[in-house]
Coordinates of C-alpha atoms and ligand atoms in Angstrom, one line a residue:
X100 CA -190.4 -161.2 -1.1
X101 CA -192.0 -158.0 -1.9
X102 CA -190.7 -154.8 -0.8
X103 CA -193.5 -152.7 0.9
X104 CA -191.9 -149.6 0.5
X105 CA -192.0 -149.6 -3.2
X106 CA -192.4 -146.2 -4.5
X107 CA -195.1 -144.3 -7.0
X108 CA -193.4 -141.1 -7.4
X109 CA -190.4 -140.3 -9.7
X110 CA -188.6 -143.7 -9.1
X111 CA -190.5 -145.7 -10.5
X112 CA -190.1 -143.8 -13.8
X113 CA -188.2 -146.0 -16.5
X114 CA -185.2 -142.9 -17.7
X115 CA -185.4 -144.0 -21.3
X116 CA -189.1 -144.2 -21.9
X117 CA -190.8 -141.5 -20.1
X118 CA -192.3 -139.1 -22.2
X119 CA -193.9 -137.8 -19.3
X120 CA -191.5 -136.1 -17.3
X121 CA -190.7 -133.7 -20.7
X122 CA -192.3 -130.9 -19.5
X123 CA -190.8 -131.4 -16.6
X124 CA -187.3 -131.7 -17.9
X125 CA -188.1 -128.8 -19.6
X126 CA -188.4 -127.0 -16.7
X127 CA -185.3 -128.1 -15.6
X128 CA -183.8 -126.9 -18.9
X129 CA -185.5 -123.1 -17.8
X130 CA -184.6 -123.5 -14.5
X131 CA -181.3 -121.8 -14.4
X132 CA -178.6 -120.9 -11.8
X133 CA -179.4 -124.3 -10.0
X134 CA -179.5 -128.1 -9.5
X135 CA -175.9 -129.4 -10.6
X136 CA -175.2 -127.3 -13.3
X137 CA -175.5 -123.5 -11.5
X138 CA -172.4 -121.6 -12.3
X139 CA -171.4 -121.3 -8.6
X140 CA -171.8 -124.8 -8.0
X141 CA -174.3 -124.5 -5.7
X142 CA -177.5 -126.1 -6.1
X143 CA -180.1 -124.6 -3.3
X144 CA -181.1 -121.1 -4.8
X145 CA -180.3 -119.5 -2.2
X146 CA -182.2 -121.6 0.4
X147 CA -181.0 -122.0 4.4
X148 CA -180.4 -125.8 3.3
X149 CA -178.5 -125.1 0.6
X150 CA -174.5 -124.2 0.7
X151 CA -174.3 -121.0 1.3
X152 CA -171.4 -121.5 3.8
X153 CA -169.6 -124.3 2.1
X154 CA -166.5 -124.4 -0.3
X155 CA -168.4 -125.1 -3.9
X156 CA -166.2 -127.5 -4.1
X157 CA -167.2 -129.2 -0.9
X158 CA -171.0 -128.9 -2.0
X159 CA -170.1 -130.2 -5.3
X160 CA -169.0 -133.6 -3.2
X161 CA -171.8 -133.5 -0.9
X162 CA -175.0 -132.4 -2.6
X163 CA -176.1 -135.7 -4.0
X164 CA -174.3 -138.0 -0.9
X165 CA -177.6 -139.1 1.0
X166 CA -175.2 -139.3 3.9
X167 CA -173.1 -136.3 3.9
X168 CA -176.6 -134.1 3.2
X169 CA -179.4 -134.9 5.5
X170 CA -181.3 -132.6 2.5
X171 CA -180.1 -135.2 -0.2
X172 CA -181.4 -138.0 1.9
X173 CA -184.6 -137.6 0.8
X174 CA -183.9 -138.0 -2.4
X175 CA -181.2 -139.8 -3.4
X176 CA -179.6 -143.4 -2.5
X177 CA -176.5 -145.4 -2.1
X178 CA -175.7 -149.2 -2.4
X179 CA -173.2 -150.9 -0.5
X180 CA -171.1 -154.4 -2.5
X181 CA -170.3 -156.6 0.7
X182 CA -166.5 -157.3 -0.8
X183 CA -164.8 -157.2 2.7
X184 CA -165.0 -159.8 5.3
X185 CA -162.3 -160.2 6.9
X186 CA -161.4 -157.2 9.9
X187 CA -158.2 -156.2 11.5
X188 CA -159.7 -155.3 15.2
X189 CA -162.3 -156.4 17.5
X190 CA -164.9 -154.0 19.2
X191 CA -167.0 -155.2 21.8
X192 CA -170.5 -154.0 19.9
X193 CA -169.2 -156.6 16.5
X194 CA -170.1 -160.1 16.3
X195 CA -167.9 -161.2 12.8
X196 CA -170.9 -163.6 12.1
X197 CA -172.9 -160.7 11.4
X198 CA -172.5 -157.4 9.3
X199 CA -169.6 -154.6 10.6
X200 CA -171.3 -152.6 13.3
X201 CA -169.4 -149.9 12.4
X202 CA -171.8 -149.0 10.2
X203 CA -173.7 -152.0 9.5
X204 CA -176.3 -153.0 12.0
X205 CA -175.4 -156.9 12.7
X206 CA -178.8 -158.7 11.6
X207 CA -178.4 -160.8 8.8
X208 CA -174.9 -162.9 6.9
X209 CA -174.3 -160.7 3.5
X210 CA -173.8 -162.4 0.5
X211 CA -170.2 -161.9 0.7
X212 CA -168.9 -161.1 -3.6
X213 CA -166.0 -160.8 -5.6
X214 CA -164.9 -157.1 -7.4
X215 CA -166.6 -158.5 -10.7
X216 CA -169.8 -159.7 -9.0
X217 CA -169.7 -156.5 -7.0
X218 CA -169.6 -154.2 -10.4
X219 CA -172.0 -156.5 -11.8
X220 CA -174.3 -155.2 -9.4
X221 CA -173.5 -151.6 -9.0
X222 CA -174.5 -151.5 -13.0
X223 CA -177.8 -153.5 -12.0
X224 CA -178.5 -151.0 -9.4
X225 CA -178.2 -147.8 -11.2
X226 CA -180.0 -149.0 -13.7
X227 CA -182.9 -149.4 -11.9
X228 CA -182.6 -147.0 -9.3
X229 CA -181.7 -144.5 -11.8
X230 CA -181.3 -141.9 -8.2
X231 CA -178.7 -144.4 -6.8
X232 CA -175.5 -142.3 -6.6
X233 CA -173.0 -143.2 -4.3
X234 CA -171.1 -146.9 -4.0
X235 CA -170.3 -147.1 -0.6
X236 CA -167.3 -150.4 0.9
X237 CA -168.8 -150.6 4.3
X238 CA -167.9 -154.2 5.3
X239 CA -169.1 -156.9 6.8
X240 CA -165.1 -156.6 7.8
X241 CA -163.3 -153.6 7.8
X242 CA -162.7 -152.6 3.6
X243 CA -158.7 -151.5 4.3
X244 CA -158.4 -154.7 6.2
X245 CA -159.1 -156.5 2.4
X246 CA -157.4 -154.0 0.4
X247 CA -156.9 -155.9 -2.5
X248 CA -160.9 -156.1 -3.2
X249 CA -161.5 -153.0 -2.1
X250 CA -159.5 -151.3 -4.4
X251 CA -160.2 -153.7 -7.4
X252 CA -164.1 -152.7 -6.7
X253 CA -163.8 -149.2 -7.0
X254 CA -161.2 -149.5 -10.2
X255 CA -163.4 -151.7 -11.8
X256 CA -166.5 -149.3 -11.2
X257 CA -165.0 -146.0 -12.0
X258 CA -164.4 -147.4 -15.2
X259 CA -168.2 -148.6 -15.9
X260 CA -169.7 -145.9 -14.2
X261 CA -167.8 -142.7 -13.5
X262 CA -170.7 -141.0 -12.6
X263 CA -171.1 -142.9 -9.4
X264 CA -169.2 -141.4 -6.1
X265 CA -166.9 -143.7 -4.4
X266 CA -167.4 -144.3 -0.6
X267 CA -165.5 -146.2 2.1
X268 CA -166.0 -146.9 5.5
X269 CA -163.1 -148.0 7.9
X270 CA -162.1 -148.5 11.6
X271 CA -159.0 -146.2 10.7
X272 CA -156.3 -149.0 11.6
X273 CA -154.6 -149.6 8.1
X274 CA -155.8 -146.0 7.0
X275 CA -152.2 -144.2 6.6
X276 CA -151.2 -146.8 4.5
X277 CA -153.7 -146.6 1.8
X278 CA -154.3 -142.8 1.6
X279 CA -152.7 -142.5 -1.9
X280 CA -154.5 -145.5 -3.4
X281 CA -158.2 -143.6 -1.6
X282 CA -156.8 -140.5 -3.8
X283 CA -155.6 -142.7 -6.8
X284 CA -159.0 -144.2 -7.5
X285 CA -161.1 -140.7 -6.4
X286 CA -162.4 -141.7 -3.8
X287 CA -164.0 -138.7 -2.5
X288 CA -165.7 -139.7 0.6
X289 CA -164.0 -141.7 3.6
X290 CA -165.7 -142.3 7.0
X291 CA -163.8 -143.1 10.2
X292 CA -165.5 -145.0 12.7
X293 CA -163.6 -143.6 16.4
X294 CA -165.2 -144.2 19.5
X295 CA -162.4 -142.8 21.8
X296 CA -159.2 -140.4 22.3
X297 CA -158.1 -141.7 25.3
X298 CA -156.8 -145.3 25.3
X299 CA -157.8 -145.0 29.3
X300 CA -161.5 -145.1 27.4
X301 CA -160.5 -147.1 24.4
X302 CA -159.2 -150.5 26.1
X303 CA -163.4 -150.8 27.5
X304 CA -164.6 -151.1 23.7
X305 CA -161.4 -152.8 21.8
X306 CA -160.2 -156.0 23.2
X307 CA -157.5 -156.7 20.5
X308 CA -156.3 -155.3 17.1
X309 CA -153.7 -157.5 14.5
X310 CA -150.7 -154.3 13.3
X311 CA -147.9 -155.1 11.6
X312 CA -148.4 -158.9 12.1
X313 CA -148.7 -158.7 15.9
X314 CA -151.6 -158.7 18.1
X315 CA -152.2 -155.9 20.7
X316 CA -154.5 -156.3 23.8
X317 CA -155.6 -153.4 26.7
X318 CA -154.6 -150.0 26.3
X319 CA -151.2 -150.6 23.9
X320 CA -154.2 -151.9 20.8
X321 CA -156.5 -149.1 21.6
X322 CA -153.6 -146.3 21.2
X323 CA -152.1 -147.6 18.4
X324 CA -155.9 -147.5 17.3
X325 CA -155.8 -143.6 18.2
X326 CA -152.7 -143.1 17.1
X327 CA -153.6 -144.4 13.7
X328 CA -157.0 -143.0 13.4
X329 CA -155.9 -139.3 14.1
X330 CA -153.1 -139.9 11.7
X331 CA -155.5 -141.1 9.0
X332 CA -157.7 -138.3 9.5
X333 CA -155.0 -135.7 9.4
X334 CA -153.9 -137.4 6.2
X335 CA -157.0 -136.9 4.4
X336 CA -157.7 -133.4 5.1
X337 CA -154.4 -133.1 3.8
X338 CA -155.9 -134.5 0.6
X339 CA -159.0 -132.5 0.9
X340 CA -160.8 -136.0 0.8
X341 CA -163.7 -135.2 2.3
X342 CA -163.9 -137.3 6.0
X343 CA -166.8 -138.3 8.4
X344 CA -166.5 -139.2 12.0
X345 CA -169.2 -141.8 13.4
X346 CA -168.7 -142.6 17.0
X347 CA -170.9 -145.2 18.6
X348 CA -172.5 -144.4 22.0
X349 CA -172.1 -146.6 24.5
X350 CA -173.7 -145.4 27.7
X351 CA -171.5 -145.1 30.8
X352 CA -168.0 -146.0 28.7
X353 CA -167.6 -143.1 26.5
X354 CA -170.8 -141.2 26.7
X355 CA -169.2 -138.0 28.0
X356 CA -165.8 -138.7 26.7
X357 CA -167.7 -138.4 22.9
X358 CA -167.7 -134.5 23.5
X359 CA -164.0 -134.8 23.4
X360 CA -163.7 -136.9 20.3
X361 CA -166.2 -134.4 18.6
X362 CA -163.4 -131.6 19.2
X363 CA -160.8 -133.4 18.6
X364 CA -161.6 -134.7 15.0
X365 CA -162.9 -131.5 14.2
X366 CA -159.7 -130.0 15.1
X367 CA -158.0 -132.3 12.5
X368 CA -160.6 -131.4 9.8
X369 CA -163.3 -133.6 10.0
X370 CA -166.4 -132.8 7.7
X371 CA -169.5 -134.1 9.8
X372 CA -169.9 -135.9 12.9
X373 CA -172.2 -139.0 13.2
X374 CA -172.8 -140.4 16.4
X375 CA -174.8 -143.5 16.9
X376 CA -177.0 -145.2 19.2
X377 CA -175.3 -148.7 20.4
X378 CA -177.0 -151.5 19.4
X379 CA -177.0 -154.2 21.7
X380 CA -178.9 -157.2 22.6
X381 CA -178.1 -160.6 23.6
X382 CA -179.2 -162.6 20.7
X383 CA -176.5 -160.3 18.7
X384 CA -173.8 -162.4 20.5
X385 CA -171.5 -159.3 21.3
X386 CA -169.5 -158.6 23.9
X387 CA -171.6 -155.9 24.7
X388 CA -174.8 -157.6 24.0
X389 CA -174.2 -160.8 26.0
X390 CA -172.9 -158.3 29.2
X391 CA -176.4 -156.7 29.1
X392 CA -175.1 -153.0 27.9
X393 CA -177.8 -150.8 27.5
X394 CA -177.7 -148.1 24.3
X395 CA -178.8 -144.8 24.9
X396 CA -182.7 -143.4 24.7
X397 CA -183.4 -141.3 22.6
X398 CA -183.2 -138.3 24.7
X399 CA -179.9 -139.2 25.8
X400 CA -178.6 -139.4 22.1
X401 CA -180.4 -136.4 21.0
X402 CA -179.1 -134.6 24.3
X403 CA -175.2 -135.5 23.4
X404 CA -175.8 -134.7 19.3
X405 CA -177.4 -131.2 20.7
X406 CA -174.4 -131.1 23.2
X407 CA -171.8 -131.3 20.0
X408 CA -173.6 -129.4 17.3
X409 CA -172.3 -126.0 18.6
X410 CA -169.1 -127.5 17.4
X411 CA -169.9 -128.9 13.8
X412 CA -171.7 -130.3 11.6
X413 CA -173.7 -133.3 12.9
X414 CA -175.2 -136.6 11.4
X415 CA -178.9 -137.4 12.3
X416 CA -180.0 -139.4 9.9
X417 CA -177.7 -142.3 9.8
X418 CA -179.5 -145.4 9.6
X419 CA -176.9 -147.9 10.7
X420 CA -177.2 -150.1 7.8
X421 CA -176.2 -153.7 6.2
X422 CA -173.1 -154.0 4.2
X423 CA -175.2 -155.1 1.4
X424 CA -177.8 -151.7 2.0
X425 CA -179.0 -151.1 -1.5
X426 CA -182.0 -147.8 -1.9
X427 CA -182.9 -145.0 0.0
X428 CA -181.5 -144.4 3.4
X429 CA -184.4 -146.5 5.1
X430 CA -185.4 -148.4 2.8
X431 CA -183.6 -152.3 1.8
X432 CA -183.5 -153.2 -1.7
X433 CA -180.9 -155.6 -1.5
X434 CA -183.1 -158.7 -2.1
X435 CA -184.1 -157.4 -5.0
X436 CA -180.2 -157.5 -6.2
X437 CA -179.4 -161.1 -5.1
X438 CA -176.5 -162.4 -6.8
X439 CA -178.8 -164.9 -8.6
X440 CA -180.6 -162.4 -10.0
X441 CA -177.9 -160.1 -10.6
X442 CA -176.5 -162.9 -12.8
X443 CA -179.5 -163.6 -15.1
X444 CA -180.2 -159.9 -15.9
X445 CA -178.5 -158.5 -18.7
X446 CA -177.5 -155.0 -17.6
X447 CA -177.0 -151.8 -19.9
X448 CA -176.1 -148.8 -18.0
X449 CA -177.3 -146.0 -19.5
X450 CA -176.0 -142.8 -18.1
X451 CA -177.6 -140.3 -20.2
X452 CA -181.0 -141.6 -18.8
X453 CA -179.4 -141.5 -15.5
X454 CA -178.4 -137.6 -15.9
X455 CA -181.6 -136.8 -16.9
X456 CA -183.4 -139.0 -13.8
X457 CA -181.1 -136.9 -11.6
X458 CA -182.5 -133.5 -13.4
X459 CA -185.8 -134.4 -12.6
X460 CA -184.7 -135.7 -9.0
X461 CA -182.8 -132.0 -8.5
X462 CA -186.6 -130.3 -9.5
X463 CA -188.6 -132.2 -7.3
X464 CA -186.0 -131.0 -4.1
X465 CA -185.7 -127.9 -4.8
X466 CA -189.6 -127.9 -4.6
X467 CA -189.3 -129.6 -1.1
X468 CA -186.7 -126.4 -0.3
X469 CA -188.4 -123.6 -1.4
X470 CA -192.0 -124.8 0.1
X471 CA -190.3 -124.9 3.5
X472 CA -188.9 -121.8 3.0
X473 CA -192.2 -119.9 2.5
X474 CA -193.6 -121.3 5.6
X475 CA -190.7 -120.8 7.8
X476 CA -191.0 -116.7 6.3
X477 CA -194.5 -116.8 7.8
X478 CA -193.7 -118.7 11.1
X479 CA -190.9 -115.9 11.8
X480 CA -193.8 -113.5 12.4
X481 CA -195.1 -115.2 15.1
X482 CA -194.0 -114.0 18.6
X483 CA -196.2 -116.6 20.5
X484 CA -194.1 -119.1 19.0
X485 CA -191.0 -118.6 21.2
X486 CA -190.2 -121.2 24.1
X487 CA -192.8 -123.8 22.4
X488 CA -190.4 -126.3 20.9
X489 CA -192.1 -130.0 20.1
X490 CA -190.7 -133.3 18.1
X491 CA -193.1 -134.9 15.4
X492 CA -192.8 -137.7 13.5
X493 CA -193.5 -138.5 10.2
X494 CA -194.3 -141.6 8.3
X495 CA -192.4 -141.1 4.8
X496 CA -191.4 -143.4 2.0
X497 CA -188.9 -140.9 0.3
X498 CA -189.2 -137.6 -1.7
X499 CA -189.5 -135.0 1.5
X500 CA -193.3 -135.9 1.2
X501 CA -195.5 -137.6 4.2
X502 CA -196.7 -140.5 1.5
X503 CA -196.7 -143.5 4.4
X504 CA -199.8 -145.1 5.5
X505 CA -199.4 -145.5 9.7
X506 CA -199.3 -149.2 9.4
X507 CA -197.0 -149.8 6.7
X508 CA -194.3 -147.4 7.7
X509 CA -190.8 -149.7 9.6
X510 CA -189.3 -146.5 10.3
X511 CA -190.7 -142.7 11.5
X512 CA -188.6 -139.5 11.2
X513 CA -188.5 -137.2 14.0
X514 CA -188.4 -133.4 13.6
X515 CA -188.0 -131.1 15.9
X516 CA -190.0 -127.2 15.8
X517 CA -189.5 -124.2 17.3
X518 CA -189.6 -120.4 16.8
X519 CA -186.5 -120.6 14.8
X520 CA -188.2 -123.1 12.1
X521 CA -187.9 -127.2 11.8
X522 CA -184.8 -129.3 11.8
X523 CA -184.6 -133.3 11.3
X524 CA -183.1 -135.1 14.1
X525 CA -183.3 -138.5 14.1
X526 CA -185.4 -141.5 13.3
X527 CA -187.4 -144.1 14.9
X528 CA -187.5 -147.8 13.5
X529 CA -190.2 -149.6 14.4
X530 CA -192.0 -153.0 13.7
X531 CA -194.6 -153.0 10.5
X532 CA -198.3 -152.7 12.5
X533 CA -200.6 -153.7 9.7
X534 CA -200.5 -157.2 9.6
X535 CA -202.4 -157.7 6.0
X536 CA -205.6 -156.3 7.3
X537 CA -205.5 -156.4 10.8
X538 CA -203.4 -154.0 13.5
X539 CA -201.3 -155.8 15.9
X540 CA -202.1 -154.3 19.2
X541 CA -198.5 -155.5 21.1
X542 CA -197.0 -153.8 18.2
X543 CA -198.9 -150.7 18.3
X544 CA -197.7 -150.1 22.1
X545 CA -193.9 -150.7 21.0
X546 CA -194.7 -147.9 18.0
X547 CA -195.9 -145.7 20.7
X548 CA -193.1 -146.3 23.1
X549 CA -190.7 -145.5 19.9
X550 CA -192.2 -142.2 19.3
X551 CA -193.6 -141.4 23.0
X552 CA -191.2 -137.8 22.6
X553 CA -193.5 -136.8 19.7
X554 CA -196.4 -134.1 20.1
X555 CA -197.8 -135.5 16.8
X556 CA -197.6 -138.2 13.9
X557 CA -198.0 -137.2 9.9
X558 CA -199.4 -139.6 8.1
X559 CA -200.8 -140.3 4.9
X560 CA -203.4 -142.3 6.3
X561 CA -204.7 -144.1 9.6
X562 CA -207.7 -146.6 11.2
X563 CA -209.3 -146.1 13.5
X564 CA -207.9 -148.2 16.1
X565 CA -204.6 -146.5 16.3
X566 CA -205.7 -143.4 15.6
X567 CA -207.7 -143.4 19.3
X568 CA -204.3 -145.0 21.1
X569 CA -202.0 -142.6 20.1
X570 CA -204.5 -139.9 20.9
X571 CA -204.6 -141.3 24.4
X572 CA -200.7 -141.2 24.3
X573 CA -200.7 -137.5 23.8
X574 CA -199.9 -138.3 20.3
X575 CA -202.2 -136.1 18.1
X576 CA -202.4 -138.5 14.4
X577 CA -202.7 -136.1 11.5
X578 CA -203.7 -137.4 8.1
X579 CA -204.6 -133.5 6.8
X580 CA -201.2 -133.1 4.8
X581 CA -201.1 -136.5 3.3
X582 CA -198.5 -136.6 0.3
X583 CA -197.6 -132.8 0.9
X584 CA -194.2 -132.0 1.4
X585 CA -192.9 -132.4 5.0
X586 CA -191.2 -129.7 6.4
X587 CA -194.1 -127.6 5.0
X588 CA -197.0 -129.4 6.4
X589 CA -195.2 -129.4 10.2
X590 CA -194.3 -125.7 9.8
X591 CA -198.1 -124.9 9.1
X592 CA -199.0 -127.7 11.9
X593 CA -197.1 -126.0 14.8
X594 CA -198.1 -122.3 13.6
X595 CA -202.0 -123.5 14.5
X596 CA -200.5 -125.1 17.1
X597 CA -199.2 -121.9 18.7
X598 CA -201.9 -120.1 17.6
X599 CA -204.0 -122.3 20.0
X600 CA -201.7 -122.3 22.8
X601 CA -202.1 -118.7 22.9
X602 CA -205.7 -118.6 22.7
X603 CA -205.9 -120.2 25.5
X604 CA -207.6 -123.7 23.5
X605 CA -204.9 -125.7 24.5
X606 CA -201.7 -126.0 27.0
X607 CA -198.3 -126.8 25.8
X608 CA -196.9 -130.0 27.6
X609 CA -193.4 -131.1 27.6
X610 CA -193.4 -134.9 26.5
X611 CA -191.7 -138.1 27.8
X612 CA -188.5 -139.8 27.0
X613 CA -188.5 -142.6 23.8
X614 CA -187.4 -146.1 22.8
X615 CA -184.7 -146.6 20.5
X616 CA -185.0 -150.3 18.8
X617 CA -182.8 -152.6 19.2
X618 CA -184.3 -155.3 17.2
X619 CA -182.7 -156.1 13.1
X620 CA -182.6 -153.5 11.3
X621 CA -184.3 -155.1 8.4
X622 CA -186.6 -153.7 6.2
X623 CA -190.1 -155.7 6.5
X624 CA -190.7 -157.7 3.4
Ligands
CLF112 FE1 -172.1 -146.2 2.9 FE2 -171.2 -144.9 4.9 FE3 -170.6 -144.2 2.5 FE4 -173.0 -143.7 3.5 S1 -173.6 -145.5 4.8 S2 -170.0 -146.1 3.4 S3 -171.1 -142.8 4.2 S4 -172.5 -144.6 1.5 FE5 -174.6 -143.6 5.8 FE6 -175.4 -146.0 6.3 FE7 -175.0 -144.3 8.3 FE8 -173.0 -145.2 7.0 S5 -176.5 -144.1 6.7 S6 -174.4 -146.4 8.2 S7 -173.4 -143.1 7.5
SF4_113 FE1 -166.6 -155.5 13.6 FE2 -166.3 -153.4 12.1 FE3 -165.3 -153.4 14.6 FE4 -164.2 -154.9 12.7 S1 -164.3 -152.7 12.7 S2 -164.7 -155.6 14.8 S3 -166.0 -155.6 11.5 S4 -167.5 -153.5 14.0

């Protein structure tokens, strides 16, 4: 299969033979106070995304995590090994034949691989996705459920590749018991998936968990779940080990009660909260999906995310992926990385090359920073702007730019401006419209329904076809900042568009609700 979403820019640059980025290393070499190597740890010069309020030590752990920085998303990318199938609870949203909803959507089997298969490929990955820098255990099953792999994985990588930033994802059951072995092998970065507080809540979305050899139904499973998941957390911000929260939503079960959970885990030290859409539909096979359970629209999510923000630090760009994830937050590169090919390539990790990829990576986003910054300086000057606030989404294929043709993006960001600047909040997947030449007009209508809450869409380029439907939507298509930077180009987008509201050349109109999908979350080959 060929991946659509191959890139031109930077990451397609081989590290060891690229004579062309030395002036721009050199750059990087001038460049000082900085990217990774600034004296205070901080890498934003001084910009409102960078970490002004954060322990350096904390930003030193989350400036290149493309989950724990929405900013680093853009840029840099994780890979999950699938080394963990078996699970120690049951939530209503899983089906085991599929990938861990926790933080896998379920869509497609992973190859399921051993430690050595599963450092086989991390080495294969970084080599060629030289921006790669986090190994995340995310599943299919729950990772502390399999400790035995788990733990072998991330030894047997921190030895290859000590550069790379170890990850894990669990439902929080076994999670006391293994906090010394997360500390032993460094790794820095734990995510707790906890849906509830309150058993009363808890016994709707776990039927059963297996502790201490014993199987627990109703309320007694989901407090010993609680129980153990509070624990946990508390345990790791102990440690300092840096801890994020996701919490599916699962309208009319524990919708409102998620308020709760926000304050509660960020009473016991949680770092960022991600809450998730539920993902549901029959053909998944879940409890959830074969009751007919409706997730939440999109106003609905972005309503509860608002609703919790005041209180900390929120996820928004979570993509709910596979197990076996590999690339950008996004994007799917795992095919590339089957275990047949992963055994015929002979790998040489080369880390030097990697460190100097990551340089260049650094440049190119503080570029992305410092353009939004300038525009945001001029956008403060305008009065007209307050009480106009408008979404707009943005076709992208990586690198905080608006490089995606209409048709070939499977996914649209959202961003939401106002008076007080632009802010990501969310993202739309949708199905490919270009169809090798042609537009497919029932897809074009579930496009529009996916991004109906939008004033506008950025695109790098469009027909003509779609270009006239989403007009009639109330979706203005913009192709004028193709490949510019993103926060930018909206920035200088809604500053005309003010500038029109108040000259009376058009009238601001509040848009509709959206569609989250709810179809597999798979990357279009
Ligand atoms: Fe993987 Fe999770 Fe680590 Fe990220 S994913 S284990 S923290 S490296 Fe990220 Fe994927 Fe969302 Fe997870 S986008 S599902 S939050
Ligand atoms: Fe499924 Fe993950 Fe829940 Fe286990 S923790 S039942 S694998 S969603």
């Amino acid at each position: 299969m060929q991946h659509k979403t191959a890139y031109v820019g930077l990451d397609q640059i081989k590290p060891a033979a690229r004579p062309e980025l030395a002036p721009l290393l050199q750059q990087i070499a001038e460049h000082k106070g900085c990217g990774t190597s600034g004296a205070s740890g901080k890498a934003s010069c001084g910009s409102s995304d960078g970490p002004q309020d954060m322990d350096p030590a904390v930003w030193e752990k989350v400036k290149n995590h493309p989950c724990y920085s929405e900013e680093a998303h853009h840029h840099y990318a994780r890979m999950h090994v699938a080394v963990a199938p078996a699970c120690n609870i049951q939530c209503n949203y899983c089906n085991r034949k599929y990938d861990c909803a926790n933080e896998s959507r379920p869509g497609v089997v992973s190859e399921k691989l051993t430690p050595e298969q599963a450092a086989k490929k991390v080495l294969a990955v970084a080599s060629a996705i030289p921006q790669m820098t986090v190994l995340g255990i995310a599943g299919p099953g729950d990772p502390l459920a399999n400790p035995a792999k788990t733990f072998k994985t991330f030894e047997l990588i921190a030895q290859a590749a000590p550069d790379i930033k170890l990850c894990l994802s669990t439902n929080g059951l076994s999670l006391p018991d293994h906090i010394e072995s997360i500390a032993r092998y460094n790794v820095d970065h734990v995510t707790i998936t906890i849906n509830m507080v309150d058993p009363e809540v808890g016994q709707h979305i776990y039927p059963w968990i297996y502790f201490r050899n014993k199987r627990y139904t109703g309320i007694a499973a989901a407090r010993i779940l609680h129980e153990r998941q509070m624990q946990g957390l508390e345990m790791l911000s102990e440690r300092k080990i840096l801890c994020k929260v996701n919490s599916v939503m699962i309208p009319g079960i524990n919708d409102r009660h998620l308020v709760e959970v926000n304050r509660a885990v960020k009473a016991r030290g949680a770092f960022l909260h991600n809450i998730m859409p539920l993902i549901s539909a029959p053909e998944h096979g879940t409890v959830f999906g074969l009751q007919g359970q409706r997730g939440p629209s999109a106003q609905e999510l972005k309503a509860l995310q608002d609703a919790c923000e005041g209180e900390m630090n929120m996820m928004r760009h979570c993509r709910q992926c596979r197990a076996d994830a590999v690339g950008l937050l996004g994007e799917d590169r795992s095919a590339e990385f089957s275990t047949e090919k992963i055994e015929s390539m002979a790998v040489t990790y080369d880390a030097r090359a990697r460190q100097d990829y990551q340089q260049a990576v650094e440049l190119e986003r503080q570029a992305t920073v410092a353009a939004k910054k300038a525009e945001q300086e001029q956008l403060a000057t305008l009065a007209q702007a307050q009480g106009i606030r408008m979404l707009v989404a943005v076709a992208t294929k990586g690198q905080g730019k608006i490089n995606e043709h209409f048709g070939h993006a499977t996914e649209f960001q959202i961003y939401e401006l106002d008076a007080g600047g632009s802010k990501f909040v969310g993202h739309r997947r949708v199905d490919l419209y270009c169809q090798g030449g042609w537009g497919e007009e029932d897809t074009l209508e579930t496009v529009i329904r996916a991004i109906n809450d939008c004033h506008a869409v950025f695109v790098a380029k469009i027909g003509a076809c779609p270009r006239a439907d989403l007009a009639k939507a109330g979706i203005d298509p913009v192709e004028r900042y193709a490949h510019q930077f993103i926060e930018q180009s909206a920035l200088a987008y809604f500053r005309e568009y003010v500038a029109k509201v108040a000259a009376g050349e058009i009238v601001h109109a509040v848009k509709g609700d959206a569609q989250l999908r709810q179809g597999a979350y798979i990357a279009a080959a």
